[in-house]
XYZ file of C-alpha atoms in Angstrom:
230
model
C 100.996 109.731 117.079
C 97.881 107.522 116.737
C 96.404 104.803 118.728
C 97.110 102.120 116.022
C 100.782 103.733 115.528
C 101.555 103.569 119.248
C 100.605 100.075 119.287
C 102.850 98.902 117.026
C 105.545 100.806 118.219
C 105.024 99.441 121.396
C 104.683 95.773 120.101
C 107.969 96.253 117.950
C 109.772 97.485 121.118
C 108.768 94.645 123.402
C 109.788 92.251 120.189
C 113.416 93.546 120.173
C 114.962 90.336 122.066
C 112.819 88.031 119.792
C 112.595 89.345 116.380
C 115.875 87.850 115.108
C 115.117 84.050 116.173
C 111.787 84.578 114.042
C 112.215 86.863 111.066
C 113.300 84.625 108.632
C 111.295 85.622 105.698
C 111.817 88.966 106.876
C 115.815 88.294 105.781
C 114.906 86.441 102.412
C 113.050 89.351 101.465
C 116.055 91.833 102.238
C 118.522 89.715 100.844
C 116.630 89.935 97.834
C 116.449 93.675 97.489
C 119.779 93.837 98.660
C 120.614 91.671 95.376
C 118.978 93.005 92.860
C 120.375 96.316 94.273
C 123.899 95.061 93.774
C 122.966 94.148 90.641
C 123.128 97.647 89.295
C 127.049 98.455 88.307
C 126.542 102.276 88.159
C 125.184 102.499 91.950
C 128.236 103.490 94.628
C 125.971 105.423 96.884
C 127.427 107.988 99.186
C 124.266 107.802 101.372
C 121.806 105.298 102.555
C 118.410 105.304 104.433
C 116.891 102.303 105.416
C 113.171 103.160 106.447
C 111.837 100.445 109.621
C 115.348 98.935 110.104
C 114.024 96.722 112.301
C 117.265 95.104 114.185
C 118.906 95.752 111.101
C 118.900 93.068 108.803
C 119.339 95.321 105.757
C 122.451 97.405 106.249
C 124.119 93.820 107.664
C 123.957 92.892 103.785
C 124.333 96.403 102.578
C 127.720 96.939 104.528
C 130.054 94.464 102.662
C 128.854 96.149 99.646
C 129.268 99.346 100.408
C 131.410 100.099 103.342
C 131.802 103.626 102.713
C 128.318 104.845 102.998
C 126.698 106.702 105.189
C 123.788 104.946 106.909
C 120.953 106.299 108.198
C 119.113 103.858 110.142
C 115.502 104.781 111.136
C 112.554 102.429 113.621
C 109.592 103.475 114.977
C 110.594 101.294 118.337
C 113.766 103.060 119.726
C 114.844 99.433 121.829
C 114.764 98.299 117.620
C 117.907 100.718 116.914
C 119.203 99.693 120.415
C 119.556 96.193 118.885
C 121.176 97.869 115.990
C 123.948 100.451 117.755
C 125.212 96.795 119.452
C 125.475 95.124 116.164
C 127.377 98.227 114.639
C 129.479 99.728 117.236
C 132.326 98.760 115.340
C 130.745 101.135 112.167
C 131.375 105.258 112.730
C 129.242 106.027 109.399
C 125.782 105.546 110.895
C 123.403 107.506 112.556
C 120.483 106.676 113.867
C 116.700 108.333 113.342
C 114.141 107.290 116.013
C 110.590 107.665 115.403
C 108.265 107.132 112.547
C 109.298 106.563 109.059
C 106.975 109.800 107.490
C 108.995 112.025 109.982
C 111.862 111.246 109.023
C 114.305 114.895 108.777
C 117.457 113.866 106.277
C 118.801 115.202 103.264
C 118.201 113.787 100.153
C 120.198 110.491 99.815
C 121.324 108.080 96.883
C 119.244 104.614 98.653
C 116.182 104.730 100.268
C 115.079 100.963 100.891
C 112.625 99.600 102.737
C 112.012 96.108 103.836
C 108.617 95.193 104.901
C 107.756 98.428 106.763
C 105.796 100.600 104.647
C 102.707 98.571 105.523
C 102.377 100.605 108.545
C 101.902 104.097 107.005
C 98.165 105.030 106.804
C 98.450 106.462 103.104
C 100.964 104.361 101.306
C 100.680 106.516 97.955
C 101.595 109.735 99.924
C 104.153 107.601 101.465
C 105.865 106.042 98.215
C 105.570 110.098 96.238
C 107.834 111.465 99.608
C 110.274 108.292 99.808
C 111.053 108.422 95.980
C 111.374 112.068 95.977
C 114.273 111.443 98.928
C 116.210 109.017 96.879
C 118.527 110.434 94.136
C 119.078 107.531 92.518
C 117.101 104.139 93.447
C 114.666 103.617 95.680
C 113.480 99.757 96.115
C 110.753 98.383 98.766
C 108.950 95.573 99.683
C 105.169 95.129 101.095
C 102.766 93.570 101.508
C 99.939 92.712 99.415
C 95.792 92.641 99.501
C 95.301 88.451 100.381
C 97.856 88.559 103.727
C 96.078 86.598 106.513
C 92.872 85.773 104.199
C 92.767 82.174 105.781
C 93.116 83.511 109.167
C 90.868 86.358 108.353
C 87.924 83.864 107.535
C 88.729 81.720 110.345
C 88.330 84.378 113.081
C 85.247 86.255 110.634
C 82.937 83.071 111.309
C 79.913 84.711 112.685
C 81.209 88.755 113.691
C 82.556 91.155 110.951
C 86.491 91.027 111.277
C 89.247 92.795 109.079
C 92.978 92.820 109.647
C 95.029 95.804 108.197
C 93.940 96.881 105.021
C 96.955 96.090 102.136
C 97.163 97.573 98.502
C 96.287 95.419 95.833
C 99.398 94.655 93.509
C 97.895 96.193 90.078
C 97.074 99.595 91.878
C 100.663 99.070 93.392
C 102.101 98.593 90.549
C 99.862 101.197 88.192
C 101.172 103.999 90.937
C 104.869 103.011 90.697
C 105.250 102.878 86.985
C 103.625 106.764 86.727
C 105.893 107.487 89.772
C 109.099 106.682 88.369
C 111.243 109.978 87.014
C 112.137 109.552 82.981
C 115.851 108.928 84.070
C 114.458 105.479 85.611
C 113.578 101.800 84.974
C 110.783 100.112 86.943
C 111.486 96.657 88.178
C 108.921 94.607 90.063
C 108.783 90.985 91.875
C 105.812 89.006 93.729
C 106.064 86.142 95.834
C 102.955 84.169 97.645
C 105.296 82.252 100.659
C 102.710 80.031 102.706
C 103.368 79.894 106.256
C 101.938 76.603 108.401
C 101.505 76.565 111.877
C 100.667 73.239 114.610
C 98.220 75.628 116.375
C 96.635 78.884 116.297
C 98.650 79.245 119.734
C 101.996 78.798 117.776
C 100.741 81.147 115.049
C 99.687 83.914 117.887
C 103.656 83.181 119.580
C 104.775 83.787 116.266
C 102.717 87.474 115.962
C 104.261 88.421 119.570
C 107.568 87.481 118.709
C 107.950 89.423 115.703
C 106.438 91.937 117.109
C 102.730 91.894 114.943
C 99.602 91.926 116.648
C 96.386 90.109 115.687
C 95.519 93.616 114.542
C 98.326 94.747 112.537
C 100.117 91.303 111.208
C 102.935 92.526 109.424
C 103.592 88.668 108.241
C 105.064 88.580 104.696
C 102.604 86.026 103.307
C 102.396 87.833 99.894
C 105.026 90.779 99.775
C 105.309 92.928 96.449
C 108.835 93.953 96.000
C 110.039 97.075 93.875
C 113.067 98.856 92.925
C 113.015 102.708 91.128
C 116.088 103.251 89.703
């Protein structure tokens, strides 16, 4: 594990009791997916993997849909799928896959989504060739794009060098998707720019810590790129 990996799986972990009262873009983005997914008639997957579950705000809208599924629910931050096995203890058809999302050990499965995770793997085009090569039939994510933070980054860049995480641009994003997808699939693709306003820099640093970011990481959906293989 690296330094920058056990940080945020540190941050997430300590951002289990708060994450819910904050994430609120964090759900519009999943309900979304979780849409445009139901969207497709043919889809009645078996199986399911949601990659960075968080507290679980994907299979929550993925249940009533399809209640037969098997779930596999996988975090980084174990106290993130502690959340989760309280909010599902009444569901026998999940299991749940500690650890980080590019270590992942399950069979192939008919889902593999992704909400606002996939920002945290080091090589996202390695990561995107393994995830769509686990799902059978659709694979949709969302991420985040080149231009997160770029107010903030300026702010705190006055006078030193500063950088937050480097993001994919959306053209090379999309560019690698559309040559990823099998022959058998249809590429769809949607890109929001969702300004976020704080009274302070102290309420937008609360806000980080709370949902779990760091200064250094800021997994903030200012400008998420969302995609669905099928």
């Amino acid at each position: 594990m690296t330094r920058l990996v056990h940080k945020v799986q540190l941050s997430f972990n300590k951002a289990s009791v708060s994450y819910d009262g904050v994430a609120k873009l964090q759900r519009r983005a999943a309900a979304f997916l979780v849409d445009q997914i139901g969207q497709i008639s043919s889809l009645d997957p078996k199986t399911v993997l949601d990659l960075g579950t968080g507290t679980g705000c994907v299979p929550e809208l993925l249940f009533p849909r399809y209640p037969n599924s098997i779930y596999y629910l996988n975090d980084i931050a174990d106290q993130m799928l502690e959340v989760c096995k309280v909010k599902f203890a009444p569901y026998p058809n999940i299991h749940y896959l500690p650890g980080h999302m590019m270590e992942v050990n399950v069979p192939r499965v008919d889902l593999v989504i992704s909400n606002l995770a996939l920002q945290w793997v080091e090589d996202w085009s390695s990561a995107l060739q393994f995830f769509h090569a686990q799902s059978a039939q659709v694979f949709a994510f969302s991420t985040l794009l080149e231009g997160t933070f770029q107010e903030w980054e300026e702010m705190l860049g006055r006078g030193r060098p500063f950088k937050f995480h480097q993001y994919p641009c959306a053209e090379a994003l999309s560019t690698f998707c559309k040559h990823l997808k099998r022959e058998d699939q249809s590429f769809q693709q949607w890109q929001w720019e969702v300004p976020l306003v704080f009274d302070s820099p102290r309420a937008f640093m609360l806000y980080l810590r709370d949902l779990g970011a760091s200064p250094a990481s800021c997994a903030i959906p200012l400008n998420p790129l969302l995609h669905l293989l099928r």
